[in-house]
Short mmCIF file of C-alpha atoms in Angstrom, two decimals:
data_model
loop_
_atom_site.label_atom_id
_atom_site.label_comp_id
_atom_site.label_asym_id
_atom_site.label_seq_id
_atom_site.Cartn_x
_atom_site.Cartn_y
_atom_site.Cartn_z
CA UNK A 83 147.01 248.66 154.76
CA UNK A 84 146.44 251.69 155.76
CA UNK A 85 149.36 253.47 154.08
CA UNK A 86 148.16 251.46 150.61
CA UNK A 87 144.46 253.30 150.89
CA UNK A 88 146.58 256.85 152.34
CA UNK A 89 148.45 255.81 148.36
CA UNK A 90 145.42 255.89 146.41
CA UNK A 91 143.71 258.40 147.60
CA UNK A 92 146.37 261.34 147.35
CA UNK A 93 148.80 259.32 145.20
CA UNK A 94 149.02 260.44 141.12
CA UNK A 95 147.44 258.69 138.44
CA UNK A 96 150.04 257.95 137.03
CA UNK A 97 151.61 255.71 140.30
CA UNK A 98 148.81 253.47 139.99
CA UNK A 99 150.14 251.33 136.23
CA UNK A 100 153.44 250.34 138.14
CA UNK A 101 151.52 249.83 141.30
CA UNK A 102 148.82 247.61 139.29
CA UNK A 103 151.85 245.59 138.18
CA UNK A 104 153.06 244.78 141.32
CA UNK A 105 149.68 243.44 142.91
CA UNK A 106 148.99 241.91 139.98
CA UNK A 107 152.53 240.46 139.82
CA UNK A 108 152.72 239.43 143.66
CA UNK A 109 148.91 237.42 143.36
CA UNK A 110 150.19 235.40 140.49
CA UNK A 111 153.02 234.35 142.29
CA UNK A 112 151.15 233.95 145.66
CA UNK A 113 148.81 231.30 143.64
CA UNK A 114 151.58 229.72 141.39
CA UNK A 115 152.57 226.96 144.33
CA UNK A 116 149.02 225.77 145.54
CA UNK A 117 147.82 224.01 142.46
CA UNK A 118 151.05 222.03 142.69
CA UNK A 119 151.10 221.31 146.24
CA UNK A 120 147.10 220.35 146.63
CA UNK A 121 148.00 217.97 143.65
CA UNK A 122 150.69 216.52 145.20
CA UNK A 123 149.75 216.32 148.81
CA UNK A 124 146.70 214.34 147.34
CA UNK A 125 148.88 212.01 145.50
CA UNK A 126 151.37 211.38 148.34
CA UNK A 127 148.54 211.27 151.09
CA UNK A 128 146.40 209.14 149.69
CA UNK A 129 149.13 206.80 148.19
CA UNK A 130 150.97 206.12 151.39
CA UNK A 131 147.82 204.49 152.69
CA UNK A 132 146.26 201.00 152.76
CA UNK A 133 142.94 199.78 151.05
CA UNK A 134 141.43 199.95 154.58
CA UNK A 135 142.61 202.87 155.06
CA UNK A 136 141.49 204.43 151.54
CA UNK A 137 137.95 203.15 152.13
CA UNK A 138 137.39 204.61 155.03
CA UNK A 139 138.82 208.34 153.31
CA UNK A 140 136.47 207.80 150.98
CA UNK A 141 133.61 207.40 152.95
CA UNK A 142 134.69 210.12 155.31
CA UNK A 143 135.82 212.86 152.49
CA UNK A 144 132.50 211.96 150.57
CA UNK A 145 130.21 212.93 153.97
CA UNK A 146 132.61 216.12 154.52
CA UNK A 147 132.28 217.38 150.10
CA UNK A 148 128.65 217.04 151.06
CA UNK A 149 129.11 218.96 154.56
CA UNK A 150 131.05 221.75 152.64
CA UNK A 151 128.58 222.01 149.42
CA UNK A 152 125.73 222.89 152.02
CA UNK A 153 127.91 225.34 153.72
CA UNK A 154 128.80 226.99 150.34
CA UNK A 155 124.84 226.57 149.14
CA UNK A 156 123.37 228.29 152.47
CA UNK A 157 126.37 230.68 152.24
CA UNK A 158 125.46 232.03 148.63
CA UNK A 159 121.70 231.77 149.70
CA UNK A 160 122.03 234.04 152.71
CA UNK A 161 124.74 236.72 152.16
CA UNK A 162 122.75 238.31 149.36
CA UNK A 163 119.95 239.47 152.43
CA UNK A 164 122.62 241.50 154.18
CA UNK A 165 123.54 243.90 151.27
CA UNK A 166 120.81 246.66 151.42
CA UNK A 167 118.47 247.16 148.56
CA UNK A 168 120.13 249.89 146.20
CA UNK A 169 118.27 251.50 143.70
CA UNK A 170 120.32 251.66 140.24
CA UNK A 171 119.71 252.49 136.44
CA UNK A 172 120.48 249.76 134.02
CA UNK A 173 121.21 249.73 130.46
CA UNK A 174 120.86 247.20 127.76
CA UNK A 175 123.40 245.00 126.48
CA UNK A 176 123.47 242.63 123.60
CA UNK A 177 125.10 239.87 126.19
CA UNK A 178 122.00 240.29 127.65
CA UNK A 179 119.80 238.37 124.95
CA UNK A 180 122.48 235.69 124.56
CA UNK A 181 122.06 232.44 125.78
CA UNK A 182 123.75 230.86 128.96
CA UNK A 183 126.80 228.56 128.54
CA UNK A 184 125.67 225.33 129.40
CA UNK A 185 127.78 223.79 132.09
CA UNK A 186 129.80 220.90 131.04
CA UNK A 187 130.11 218.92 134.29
CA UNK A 188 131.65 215.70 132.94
CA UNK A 189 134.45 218.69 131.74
CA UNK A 190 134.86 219.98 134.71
CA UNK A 191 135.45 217.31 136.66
CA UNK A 192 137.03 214.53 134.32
CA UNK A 193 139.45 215.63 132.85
CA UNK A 194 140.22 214.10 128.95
CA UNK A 195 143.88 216.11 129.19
CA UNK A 196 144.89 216.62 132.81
CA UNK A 197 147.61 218.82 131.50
CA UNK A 198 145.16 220.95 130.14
CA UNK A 199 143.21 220.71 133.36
CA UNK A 200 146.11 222.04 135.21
CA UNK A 201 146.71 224.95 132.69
CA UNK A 202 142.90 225.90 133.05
CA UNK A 203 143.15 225.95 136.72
CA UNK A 204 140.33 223.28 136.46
CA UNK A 205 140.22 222.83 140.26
CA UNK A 206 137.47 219.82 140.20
CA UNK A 207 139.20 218.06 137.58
CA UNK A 208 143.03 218.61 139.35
CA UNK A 209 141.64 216.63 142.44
CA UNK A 210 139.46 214.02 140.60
CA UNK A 211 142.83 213.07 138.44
CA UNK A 212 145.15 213.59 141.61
CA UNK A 213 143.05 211.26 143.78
CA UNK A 214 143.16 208.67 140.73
CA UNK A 215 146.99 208.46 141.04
CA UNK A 216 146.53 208.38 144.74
CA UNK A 217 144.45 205.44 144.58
CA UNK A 218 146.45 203.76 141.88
CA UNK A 219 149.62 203.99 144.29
CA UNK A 220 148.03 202.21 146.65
CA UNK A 221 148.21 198.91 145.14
CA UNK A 222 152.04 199.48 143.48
CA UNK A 223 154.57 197.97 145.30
CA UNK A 224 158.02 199.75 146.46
CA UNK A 225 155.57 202.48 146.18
CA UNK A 226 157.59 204.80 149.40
CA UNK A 227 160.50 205.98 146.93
CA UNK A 228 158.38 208.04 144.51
CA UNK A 229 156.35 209.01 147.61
CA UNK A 230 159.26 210.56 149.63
CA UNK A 231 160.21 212.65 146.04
CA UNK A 232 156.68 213.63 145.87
CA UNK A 233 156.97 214.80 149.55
CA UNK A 234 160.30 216.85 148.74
CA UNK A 235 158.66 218.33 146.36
CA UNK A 236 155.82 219.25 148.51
CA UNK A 237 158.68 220.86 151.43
CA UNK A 238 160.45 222.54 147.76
CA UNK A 239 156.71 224.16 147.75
CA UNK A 240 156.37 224.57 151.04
CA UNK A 241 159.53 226.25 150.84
CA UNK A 242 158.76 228.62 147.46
CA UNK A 243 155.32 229.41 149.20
CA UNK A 244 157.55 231.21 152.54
CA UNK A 245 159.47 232.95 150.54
CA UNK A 246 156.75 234.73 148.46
CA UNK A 247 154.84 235.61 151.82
CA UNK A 248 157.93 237.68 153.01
CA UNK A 249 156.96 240.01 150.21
CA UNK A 250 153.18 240.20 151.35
CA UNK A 251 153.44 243.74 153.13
CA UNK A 252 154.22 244.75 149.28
CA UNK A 253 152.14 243.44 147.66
CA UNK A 254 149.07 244.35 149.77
CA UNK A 255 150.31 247.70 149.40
CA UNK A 256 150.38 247.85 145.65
CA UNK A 257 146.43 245.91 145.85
CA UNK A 258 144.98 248.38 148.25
CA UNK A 259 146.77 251.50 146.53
CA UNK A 260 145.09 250.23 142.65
CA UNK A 261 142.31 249.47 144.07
CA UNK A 262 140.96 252.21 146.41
CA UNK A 263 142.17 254.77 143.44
CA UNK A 264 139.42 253.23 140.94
CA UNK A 265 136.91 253.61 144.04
CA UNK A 266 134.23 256.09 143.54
CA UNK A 267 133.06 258.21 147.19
CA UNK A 268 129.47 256.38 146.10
CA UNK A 269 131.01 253.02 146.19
CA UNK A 270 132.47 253.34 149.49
CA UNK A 271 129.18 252.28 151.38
CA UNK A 272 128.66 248.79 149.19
CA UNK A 273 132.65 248.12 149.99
CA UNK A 274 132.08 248.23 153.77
CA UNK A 275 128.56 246.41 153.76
CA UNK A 276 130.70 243.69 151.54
CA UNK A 277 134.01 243.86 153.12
CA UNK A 278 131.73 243.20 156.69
CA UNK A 279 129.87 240.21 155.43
CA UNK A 280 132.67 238.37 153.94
CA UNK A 281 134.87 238.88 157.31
CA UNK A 282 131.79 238.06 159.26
CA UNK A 283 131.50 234.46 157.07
CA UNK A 284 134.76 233.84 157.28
CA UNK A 285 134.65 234.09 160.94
CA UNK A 286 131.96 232.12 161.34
CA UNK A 287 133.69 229.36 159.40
CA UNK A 288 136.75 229.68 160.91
CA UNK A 289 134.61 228.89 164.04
CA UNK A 290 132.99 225.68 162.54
CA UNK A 291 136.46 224.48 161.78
CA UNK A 292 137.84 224.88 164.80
CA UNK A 293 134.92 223.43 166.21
CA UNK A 294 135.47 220.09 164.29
CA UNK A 295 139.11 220.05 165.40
CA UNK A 296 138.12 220.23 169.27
CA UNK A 297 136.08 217.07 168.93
CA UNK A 298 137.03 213.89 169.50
CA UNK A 299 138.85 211.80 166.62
CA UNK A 300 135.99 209.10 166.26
CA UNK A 301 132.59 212.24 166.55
CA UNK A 302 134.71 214.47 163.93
CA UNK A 303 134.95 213.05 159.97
CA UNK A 304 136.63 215.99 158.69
CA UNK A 305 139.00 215.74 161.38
CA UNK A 306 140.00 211.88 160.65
CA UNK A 307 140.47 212.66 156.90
CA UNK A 308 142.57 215.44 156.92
CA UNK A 309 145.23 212.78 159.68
CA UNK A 310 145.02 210.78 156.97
CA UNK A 311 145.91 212.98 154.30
CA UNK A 312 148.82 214.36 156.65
CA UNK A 313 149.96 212.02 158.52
CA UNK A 314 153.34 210.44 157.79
CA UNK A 315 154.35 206.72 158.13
#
C-alpha cells in the first residue's frame, strides 16, 4: 500500500495509463466469480432443503432483509454527520433542471429476462430469480444430481476466486498508484475523514456479525439461515 501511494506521488504521468489498466483489469476479474457463485449457492442451498425446512428460511431470511435494510437506512442517515461542513463554489449544470429517473422497482427486482438481469449486474433481481429455482428444486425429485454439479461448479468458483486473490498485492498497487496521482493536496483531508468513517462502519459491523454468530442457534436468525444455506446433506 504504501509503495502504491510512494508510486503516485513521485511516479510519471505517463506510468499511471498502464497502471489504470491493471487496477481496472484486476477489479473486473476480482468481481467476475461472485455473481455466479451467490447465484448458485442460492440455487443449490435452498434446493437441497425440505418444505419445512424452506419455510422456516423464509421466515428467518425475511426478519434478517429487514434487520439489514435498517442497518443500511441508519448507516446512510448517520455517516453524512461525521464529514465536516466544507464550504465549496458550485456551478450550474443543465442535468441539474432535469428530472429524476423514476425507479422501476418491479424492474429491479423481477426480472422479465434473467439473462439480462445477470448482464446488468441486477443484484435484486439475480437473487429473486435464483431463489425461484431454489424453491422450484425443492419439490423435483432425483433433484441431488444437478445439485452436486451446481456445487462443483460453486468449488470451480471457489477455485477461480483463489487464484485471482494471489494477484491482489498487484492489483492494489496499480489502484492506490492511479488513484493517489489524480489526488489534489486539498483533497487529502476529505480522503482521511472518509477513509476513517467507512473503516470505522465496517468495524462496527463486523462486530454485529460476529455478535450474531456467538449466540446461540435458536436466539440468532441470521445465524440459522446462513446453516441452512451452507450446510451439506
Amino acid at each position: 500500500m504504501l509503495l502504491g501511494i510512494a508510486t503516485g506521488l513521485l511516479a510519471p504521468t505517463s506510468w499511471m495509463t498502464p497502471l489504470r489498466l491493471v487496477g481496472n483489469g484486476f477489479l473486473r476479474l476480482f468481481q467476475m466469480p461472485v455473481l455466479p457463485f451467490l447465484s448458485l449457492s442460492l440455487m443449490a442451498g435452498i434446493g437441497r432443503l425440505e418444505l419445512n425446512q424452506a419455510g422456516r428460511l423464509l421466515s428467518r431470511a425475511a426478519f434478517v432483509l429487514l434487520l439489514l435494510w435498517l442497518i443500511a437506512l441508519l448507516s446512510v442517515l448517520l455517516l453524512p454527520i461525521g464529514f465536516p461542513n466544507w464550504q465549496e463554489a458550485t456551478f450550474f449544470r443543465p442535468s441539474l433542471l432535469q428530472a429524476p429517473k423514476p425507479l422501476d422497482l418491479l424492474q429491479l427486482f423481477i426480472p422479465v429476462n434473467p439473462f439480462e438481469a445477470y448482464a446488468q449486474t441486477q443484484i435484486p433481481a439475480v437473487v429473486l430469480f435464483s431463489l425461484a429455482i431454489g424453491l422450484a428444486l425443492i419439490v423435483i425429485p432425483n433433484r441431488q444430481p444437478l445439485i452436486q454439479v451446481m456445487d462443483r461448479f460453486n468449488d470451480a468458483l471457489l477455485r477461480l476466486s483463489a487464484f485471482i486473490a494471489e494477484f491482489t498485492p498487484i492489483g492494489v498497487f496499480a489502484i492506490l498508484a492511479t488513484t493517489t496521482a489524480g489526488i489534489d493536496a486539498s483533497d487529502v483531508p476529505r480522503l482521511v475523514v472518509y477513509v476513517g468513517l467507512l473503516g470505522g462502519t465496517a468495524l462496527i459491523l463486523t462486530f454485529v456479525v460476529r455478535s450474531e454468530e456467538h449466540t446461540s442457534e435458536l436466539q440468532s436468525p441470521m445465524y440459522l439461515v446462513c446453516r441452512l444455506l451452507l450446510e451439506k446433506k
